[in-house]
mmCIF file with all atom_site columns, C-alpha atoms and ligand atoms in Angstrom:
data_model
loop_
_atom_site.group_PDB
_atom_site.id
_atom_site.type_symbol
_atom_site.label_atom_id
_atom_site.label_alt_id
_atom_site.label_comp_id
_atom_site.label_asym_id
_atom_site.label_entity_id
_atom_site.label_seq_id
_atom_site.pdbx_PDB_ins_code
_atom_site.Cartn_x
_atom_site.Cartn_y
_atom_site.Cartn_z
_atom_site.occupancy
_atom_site.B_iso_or_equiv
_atom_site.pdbx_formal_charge
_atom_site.auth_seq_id
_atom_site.auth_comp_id
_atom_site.auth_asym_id
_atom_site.auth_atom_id
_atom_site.pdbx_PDB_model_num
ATOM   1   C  CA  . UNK A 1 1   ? -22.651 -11.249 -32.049 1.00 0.00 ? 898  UNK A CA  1
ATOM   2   C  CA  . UNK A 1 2   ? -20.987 -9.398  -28.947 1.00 0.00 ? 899  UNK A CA  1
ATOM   3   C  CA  . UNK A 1 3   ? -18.846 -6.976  -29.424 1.00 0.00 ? 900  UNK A CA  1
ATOM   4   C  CA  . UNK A 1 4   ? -16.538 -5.202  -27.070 1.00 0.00 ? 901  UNK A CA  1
ATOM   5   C  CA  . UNK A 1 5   ? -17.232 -1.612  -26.883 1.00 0.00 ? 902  UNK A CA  1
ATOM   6   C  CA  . UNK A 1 6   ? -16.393 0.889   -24.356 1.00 0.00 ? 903  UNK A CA  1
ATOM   7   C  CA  . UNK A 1 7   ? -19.265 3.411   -23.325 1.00 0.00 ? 904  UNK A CA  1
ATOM   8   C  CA  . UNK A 1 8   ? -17.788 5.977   -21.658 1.00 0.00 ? 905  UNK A CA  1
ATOM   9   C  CA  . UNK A 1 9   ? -15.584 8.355   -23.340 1.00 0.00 ? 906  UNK A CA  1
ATOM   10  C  CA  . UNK A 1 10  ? -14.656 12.182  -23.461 1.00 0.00 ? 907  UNK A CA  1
ATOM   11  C  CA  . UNK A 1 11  ? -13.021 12.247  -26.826 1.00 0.00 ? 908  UNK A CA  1
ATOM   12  C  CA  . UNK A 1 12  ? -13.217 16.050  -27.194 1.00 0.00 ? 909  UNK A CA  1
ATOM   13  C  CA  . UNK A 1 13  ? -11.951 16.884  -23.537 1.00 0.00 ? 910  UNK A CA  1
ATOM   14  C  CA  . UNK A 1 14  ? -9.355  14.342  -24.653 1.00 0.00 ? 911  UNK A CA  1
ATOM   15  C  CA  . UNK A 1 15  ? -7.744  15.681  -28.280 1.00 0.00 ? 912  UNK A CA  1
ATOM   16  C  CA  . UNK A 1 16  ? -9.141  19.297  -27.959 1.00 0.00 ? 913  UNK A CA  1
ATOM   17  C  CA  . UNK A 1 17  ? -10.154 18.642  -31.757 1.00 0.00 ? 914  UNK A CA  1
ATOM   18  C  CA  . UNK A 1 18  ? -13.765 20.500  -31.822 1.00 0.00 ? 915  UNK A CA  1
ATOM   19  C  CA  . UNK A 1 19  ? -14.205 18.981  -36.176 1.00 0.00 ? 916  UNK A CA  1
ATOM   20  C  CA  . UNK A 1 20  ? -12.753 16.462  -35.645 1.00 0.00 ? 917  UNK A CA  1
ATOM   21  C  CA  . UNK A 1 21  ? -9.794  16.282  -38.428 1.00 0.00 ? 918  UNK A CA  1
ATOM   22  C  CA  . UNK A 1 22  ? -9.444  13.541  -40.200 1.00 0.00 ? 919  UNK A CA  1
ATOM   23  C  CA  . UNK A 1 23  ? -6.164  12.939  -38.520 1.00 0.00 ? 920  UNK A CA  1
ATOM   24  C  CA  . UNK A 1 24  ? -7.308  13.177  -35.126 1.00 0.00 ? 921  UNK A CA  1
ATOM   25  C  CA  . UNK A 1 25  ? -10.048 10.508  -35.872 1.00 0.00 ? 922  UNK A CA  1
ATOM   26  C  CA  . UNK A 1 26  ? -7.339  8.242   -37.333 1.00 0.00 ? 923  UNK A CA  1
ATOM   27  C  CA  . UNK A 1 27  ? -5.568  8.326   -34.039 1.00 0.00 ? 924  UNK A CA  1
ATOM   28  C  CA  . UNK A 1 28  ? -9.017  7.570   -32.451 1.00 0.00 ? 925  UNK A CA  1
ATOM   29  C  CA  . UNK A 1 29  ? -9.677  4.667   -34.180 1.00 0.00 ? 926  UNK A CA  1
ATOM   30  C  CA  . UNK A 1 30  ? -6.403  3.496   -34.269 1.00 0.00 ? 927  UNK A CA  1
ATOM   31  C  CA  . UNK A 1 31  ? -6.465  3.279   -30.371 1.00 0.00 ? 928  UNK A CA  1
ATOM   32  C  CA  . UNK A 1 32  ? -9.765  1.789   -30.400 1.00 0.00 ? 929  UNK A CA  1
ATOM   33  C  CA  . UNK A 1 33  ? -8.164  -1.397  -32.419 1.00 0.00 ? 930  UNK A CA  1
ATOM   34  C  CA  . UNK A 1 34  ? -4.973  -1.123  -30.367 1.00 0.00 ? 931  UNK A CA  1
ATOM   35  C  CA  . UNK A 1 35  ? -6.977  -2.340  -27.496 1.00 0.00 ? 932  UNK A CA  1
ATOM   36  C  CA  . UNK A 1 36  ? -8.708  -4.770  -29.489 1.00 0.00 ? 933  UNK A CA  1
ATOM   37  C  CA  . UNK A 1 37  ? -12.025 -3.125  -29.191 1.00 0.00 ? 934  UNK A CA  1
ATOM   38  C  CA  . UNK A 1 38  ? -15.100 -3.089  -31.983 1.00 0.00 ? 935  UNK A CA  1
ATOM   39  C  CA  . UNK A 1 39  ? -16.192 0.873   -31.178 1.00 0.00 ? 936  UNK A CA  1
ATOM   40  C  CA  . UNK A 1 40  ? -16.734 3.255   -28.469 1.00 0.00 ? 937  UNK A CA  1
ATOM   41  C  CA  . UNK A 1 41  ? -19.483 5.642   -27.552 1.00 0.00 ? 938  UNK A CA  1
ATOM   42  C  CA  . UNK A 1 42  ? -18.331 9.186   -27.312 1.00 0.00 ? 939  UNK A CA  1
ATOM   43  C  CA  . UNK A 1 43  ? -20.108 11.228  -24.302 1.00 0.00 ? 940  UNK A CA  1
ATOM   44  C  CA  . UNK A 1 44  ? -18.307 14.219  -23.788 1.00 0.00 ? 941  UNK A CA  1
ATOM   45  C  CA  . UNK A 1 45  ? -20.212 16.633  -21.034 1.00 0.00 ? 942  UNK A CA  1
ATOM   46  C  CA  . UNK A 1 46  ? -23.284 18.233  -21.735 1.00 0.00 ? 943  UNK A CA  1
ATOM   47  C  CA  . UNK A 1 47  ? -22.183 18.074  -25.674 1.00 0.00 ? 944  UNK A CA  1
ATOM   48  C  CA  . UNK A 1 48  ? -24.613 16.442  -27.799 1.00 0.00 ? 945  UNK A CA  1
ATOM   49  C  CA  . UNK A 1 49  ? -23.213 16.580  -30.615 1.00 0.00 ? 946  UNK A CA  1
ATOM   50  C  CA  . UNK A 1 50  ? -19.505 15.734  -30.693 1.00 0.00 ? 947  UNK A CA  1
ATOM   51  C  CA  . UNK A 1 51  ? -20.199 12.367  -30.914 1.00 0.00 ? 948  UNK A CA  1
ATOM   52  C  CA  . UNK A 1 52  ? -22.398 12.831  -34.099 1.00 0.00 ? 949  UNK A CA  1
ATOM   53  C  CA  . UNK A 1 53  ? -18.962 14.927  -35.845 1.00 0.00 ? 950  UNK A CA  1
ATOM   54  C  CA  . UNK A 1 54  ? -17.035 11.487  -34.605 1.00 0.00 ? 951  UNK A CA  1
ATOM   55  C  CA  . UNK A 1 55  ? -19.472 9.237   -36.419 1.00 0.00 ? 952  UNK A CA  1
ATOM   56  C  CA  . UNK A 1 56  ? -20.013 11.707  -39.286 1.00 0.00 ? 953  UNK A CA  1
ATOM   57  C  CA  . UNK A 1 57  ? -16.072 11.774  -39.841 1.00 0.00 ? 954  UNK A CA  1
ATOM   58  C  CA  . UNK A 1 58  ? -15.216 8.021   -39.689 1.00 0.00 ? 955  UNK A CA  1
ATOM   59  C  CA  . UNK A 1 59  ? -18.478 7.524   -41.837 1.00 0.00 ? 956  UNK A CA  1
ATOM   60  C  CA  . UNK A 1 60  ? -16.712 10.225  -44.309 1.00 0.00 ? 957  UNK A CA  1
ATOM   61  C  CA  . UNK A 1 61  ? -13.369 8.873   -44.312 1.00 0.00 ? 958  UNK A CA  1
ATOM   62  C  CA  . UNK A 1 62  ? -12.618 5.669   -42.565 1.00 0.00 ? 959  UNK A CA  1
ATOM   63  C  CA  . UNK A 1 63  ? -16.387 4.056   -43.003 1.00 0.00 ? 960  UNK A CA  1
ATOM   64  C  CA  . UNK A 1 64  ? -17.340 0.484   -41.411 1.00 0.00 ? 961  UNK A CA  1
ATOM   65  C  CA  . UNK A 1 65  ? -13.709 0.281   -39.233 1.00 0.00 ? 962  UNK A CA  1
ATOM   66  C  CA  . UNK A 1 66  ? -15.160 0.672   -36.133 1.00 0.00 ? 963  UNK A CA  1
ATOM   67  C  CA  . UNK A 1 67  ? -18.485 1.001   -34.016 1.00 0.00 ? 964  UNK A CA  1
ATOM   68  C  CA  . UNK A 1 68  ? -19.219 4.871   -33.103 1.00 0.00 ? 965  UNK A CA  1
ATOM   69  C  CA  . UNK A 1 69  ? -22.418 5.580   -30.741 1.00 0.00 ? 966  UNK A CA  1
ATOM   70  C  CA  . UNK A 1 70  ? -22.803 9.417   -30.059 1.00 0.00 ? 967  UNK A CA  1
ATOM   71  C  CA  . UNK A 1 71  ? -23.800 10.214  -26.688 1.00 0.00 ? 968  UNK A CA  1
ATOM   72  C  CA  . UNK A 1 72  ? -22.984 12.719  -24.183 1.00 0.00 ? 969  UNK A CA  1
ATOM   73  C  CA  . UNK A 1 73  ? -22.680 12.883  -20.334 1.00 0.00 ? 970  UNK A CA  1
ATOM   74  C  CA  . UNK A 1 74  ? -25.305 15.075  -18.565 1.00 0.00 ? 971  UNK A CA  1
ATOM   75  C  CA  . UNK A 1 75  ? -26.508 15.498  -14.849 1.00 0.00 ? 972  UNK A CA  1
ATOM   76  C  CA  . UNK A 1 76  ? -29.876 14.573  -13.159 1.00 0.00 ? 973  UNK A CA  1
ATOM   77  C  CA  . UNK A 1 77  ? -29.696 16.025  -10.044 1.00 0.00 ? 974  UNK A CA  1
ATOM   78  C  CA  . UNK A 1 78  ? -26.265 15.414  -8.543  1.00 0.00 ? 975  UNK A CA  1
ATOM   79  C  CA  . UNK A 1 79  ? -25.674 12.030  -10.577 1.00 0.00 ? 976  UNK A CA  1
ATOM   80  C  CA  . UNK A 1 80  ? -24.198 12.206  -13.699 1.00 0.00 ? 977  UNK A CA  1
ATOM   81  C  CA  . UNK A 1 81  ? -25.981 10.366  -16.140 1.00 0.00 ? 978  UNK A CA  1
ATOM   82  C  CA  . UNK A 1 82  ? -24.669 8.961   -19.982 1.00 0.00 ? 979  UNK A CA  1
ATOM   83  C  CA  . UNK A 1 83  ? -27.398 9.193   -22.683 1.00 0.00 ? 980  UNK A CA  1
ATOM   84  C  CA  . UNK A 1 84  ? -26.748 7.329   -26.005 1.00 0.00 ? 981  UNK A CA  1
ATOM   85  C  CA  . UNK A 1 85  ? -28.080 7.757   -29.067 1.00 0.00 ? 982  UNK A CA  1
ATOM   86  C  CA  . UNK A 1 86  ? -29.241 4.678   -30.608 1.00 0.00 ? 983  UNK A CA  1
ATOM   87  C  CA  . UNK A 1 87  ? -30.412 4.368   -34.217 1.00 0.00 ? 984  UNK A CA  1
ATOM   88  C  CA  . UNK A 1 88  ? -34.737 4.629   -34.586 1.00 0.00 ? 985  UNK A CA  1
ATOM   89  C  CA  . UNK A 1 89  ? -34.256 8.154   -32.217 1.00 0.00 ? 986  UNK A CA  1
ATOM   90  C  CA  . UNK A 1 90  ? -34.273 5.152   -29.166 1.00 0.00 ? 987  UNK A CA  1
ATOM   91  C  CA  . UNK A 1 91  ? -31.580 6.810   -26.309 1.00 0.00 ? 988  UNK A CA  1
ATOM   92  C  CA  . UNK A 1 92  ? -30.304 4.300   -23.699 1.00 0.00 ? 989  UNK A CA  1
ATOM   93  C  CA  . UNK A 1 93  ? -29.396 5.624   -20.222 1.00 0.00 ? 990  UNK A CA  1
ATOM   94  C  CA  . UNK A 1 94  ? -26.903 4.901   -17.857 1.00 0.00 ? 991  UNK A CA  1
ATOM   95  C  CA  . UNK A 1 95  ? -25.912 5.867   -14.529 1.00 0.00 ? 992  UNK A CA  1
ATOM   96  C  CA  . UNK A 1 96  ? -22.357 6.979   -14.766 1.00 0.00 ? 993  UNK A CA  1
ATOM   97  C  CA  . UNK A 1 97  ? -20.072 6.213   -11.627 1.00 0.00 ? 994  UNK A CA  1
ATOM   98  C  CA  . UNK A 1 98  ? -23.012 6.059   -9.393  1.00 0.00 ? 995  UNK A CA  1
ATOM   99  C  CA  . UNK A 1 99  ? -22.368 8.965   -5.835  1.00 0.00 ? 996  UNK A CA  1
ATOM   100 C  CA  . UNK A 1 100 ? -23.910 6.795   -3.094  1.00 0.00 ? 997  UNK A CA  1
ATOM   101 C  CA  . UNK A 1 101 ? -25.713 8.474   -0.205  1.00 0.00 ? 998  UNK A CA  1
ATOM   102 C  CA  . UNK A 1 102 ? -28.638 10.248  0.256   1.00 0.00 ? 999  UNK A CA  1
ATOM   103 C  CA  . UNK A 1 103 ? -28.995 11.765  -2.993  1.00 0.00 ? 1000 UNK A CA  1
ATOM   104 C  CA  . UNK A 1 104 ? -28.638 8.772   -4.699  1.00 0.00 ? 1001 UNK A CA  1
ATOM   105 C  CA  . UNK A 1 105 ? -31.804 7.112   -3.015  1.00 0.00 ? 1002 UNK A CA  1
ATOM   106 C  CA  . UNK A 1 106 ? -33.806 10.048  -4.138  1.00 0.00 ? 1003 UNK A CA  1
ATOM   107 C  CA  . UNK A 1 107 ? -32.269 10.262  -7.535  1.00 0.00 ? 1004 UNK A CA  1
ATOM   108 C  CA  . UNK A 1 108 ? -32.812 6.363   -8.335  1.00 0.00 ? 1005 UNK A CA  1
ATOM   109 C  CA  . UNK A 1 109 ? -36.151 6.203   -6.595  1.00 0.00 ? 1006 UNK A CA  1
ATOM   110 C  CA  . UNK A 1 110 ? -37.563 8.945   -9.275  1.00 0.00 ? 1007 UNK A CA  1
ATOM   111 C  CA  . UNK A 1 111 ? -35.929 8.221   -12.224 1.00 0.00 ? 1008 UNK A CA  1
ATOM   112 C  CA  . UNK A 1 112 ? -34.957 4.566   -11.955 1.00 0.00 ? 1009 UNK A CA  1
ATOM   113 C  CA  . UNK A 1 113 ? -37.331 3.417   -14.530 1.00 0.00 ? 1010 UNK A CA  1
ATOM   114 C  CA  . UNK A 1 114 ? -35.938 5.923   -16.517 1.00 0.00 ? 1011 UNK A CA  1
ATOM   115 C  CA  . UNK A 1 115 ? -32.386 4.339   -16.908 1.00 0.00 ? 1012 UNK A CA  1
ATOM   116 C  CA  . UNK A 1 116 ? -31.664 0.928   -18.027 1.00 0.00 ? 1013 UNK A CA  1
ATOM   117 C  CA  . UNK A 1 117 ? -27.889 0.792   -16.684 1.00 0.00 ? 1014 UNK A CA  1
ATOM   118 C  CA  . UNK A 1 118 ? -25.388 1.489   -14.330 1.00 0.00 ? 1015 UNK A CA  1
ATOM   119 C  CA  . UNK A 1 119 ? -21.299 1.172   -13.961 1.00 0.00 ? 1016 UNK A CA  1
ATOM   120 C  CA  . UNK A 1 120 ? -20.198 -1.576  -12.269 1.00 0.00 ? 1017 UNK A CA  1
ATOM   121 C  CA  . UNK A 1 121 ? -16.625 -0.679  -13.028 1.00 0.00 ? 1018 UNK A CA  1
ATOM   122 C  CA  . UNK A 1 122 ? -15.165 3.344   -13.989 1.00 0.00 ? 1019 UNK A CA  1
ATOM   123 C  CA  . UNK A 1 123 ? -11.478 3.643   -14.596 1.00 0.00 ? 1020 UNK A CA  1
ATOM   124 C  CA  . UNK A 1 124 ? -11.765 6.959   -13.256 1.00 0.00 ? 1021 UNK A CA  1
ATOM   125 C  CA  . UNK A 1 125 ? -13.720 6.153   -10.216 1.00 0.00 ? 1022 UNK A CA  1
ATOM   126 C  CA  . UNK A 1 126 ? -13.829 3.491   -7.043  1.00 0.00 ? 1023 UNK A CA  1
ATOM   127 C  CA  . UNK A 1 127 ? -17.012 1.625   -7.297  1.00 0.00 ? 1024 UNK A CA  1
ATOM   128 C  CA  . UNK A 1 128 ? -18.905 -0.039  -4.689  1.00 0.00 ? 1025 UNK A CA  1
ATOM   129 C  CA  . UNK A 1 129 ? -19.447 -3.095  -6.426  1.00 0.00 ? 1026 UNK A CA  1
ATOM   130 C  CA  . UNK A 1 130 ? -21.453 -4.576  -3.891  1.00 0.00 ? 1027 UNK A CA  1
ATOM   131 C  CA  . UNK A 1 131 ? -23.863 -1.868  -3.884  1.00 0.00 ? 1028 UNK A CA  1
ATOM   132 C  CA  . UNK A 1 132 ? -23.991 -1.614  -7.588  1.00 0.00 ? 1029 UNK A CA  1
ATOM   133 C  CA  . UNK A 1 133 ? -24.927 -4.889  -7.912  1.00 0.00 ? 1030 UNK A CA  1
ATOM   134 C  CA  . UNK A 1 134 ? -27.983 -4.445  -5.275  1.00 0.00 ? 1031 UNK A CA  1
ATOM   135 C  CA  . UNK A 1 135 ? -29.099 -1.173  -7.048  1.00 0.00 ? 1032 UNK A CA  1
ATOM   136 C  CA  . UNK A 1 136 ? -29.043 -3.328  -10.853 1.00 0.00 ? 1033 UNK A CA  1
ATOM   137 C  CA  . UNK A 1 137 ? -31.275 -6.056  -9.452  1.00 0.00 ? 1034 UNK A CA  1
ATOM   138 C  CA  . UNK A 1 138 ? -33.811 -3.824  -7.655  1.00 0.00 ? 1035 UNK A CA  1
ATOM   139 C  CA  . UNK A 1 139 ? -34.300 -1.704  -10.911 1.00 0.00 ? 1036 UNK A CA  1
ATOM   140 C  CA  . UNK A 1 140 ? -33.323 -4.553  -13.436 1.00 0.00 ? 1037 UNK A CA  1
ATOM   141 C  CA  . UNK A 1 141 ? -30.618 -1.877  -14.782 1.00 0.00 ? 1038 UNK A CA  1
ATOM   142 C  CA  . UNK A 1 142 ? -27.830 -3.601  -17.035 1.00 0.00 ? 1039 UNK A CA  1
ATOM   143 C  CA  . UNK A 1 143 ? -24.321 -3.401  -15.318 1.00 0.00 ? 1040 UNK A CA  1
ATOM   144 C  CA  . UNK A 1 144 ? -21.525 -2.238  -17.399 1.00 0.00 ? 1041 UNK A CA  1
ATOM   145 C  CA  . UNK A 1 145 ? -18.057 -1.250  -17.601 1.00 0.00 ? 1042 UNK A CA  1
ATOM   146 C  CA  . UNK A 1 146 ? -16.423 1.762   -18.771 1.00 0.00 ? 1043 UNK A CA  1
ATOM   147 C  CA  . UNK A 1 147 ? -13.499 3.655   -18.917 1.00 0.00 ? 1044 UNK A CA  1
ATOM   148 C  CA  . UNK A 1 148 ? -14.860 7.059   -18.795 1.00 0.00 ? 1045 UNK A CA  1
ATOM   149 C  CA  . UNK A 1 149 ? -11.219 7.883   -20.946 1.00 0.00 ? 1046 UNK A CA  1
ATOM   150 C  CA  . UNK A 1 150 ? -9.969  11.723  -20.482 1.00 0.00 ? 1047 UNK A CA  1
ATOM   151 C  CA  . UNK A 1 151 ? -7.124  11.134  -22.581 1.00 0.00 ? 1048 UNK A CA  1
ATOM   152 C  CA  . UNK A 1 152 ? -6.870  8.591   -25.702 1.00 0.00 ? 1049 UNK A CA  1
ATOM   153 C  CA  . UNK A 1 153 ? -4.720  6.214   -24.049 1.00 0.00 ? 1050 UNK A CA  1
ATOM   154 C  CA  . UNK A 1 154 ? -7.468  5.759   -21.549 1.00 0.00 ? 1051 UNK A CA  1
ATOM   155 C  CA  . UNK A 1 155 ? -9.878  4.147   -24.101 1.00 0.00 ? 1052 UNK A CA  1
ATOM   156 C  CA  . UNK A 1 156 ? -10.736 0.711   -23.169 1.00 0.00 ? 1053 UNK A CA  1
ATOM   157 C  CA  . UNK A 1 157 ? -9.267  0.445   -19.744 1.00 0.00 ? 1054 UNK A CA  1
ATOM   158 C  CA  . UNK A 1 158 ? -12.492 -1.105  -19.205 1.00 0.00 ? 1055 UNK A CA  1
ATOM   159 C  CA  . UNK A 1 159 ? -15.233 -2.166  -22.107 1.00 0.00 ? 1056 UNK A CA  1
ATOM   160 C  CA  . UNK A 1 160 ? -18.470 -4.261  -21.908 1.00 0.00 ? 1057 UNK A CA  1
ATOM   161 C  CA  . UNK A 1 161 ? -19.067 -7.597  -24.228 1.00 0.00 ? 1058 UNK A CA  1
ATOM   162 C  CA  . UNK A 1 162 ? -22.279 -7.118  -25.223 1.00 0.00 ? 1059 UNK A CA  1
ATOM   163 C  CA  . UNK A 1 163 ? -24.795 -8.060  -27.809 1.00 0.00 ? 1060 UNK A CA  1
ATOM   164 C  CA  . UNK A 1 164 ? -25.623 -4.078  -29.353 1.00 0.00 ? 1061 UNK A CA  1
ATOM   165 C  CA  . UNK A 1 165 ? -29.297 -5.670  -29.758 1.00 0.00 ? 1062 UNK A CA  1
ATOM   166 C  CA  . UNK A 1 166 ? -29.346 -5.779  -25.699 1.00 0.00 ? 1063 UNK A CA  1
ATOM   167 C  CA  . UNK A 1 167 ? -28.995 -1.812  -25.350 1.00 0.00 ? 1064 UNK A CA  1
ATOM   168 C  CA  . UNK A 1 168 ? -32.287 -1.818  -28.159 1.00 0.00 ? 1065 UNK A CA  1
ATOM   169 C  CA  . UNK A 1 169 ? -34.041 -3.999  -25.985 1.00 0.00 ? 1066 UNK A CA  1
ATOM   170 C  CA  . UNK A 1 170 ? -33.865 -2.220  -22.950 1.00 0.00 ? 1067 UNK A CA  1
ATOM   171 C  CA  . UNK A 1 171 ? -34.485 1.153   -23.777 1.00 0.00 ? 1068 UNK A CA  1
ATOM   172 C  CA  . UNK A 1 172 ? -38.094 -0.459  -25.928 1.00 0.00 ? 1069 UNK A CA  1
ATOM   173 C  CA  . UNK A 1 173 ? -38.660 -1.775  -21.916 1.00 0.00 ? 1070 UNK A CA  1
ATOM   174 C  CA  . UNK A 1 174 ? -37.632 -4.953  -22.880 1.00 0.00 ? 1071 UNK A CA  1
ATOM   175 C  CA  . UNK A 1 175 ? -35.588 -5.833  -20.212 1.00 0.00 ? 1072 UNK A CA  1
ATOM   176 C  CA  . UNK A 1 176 ? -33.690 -9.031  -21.940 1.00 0.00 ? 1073 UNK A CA  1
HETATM 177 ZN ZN1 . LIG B 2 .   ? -18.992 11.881  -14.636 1.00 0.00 ? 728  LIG B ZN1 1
HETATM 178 ZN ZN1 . LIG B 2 .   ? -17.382 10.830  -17.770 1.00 0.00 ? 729  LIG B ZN1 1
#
């Protein structure tokens, strides 16, 4: 079944909360069904393991009420680039608001069969949707859209519908 899911989001840089409390992951999750979403991944910068204390904590005390992926937001070069952990140690990755120009040819050229997405759509960021589009066929990447939230209000300005077992697939090469 698809769910929606939004999978970009700085949770930390947005509540501050390094635990997280339980309270601040009730106001999480409560946003995350205000917008009528099924989960989020949390991919705060170069932090691997916030979104493993997000998980942990609505595992701990709200379990099964929404979907948590932890993930973070790192750099190859001058792109940023979101890596999420999927279950069976499998890590999907996604260019994040993709900087056209030069160094995005060389970027892409080296480590396109490396990633298996890119944003089509960033509520933080302009897109070239146009050129997105060309980049996703040429490297069969998966085209998604994310809010890339800096504050909790933010989550799910833009989310993907999407069957989870399609992120599994791609990162096993599978390009479905
Ligand atoms: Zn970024
Ligand atoms: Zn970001």
């Amino acid at each position: 079944m698809e769910k929606k899911i939004d999978l970009h989001t700085h949770c930390y840089e947005s509540t501050g909360d390094a635990g997280p409390s339980e309270s601040t992951v009730r106001y999480i999750i409560d946003h995350i069904k205000s917008r009528g979403l099924h989960g989020i991944a949390v991919t705060d910068h170069d932090n691997p393991d916030y979104g493993f204390r997000v998980k942990e904590a609505v595992d701990r005390y709200f379990p099964g009420e929404v979907i948590i992926i932890p993930g973070q937001e790192t750099r190859i070069q001058r792109q940023h680039v979101v890596e999420l952990y999927l279950t069976d140690d499998l890590v999907f990755k996604f260019c994040a608001h993709p900087l056209f120009g030069k160094s995005f040819e060389e970027f892409i050229e080296k480590e396109g069969e490396n990633i298996h997405g890119i944003e089509i759509k960033n509520g933080a960021w302009q897109l070239n949707e146009t050129k997105v589009k060309n980049i996703a066929a040429k490297y069969n990447l998966l085209m998604l859209e994310n809010s890339d939230a800096h504050s909790i209000s933010e989550i799910g300005l833009h989310y993907n519908c999407i069957e989870m077992e399609k992120l599994y697939a791609r990162c096993n090469g599978n390009g479905l």
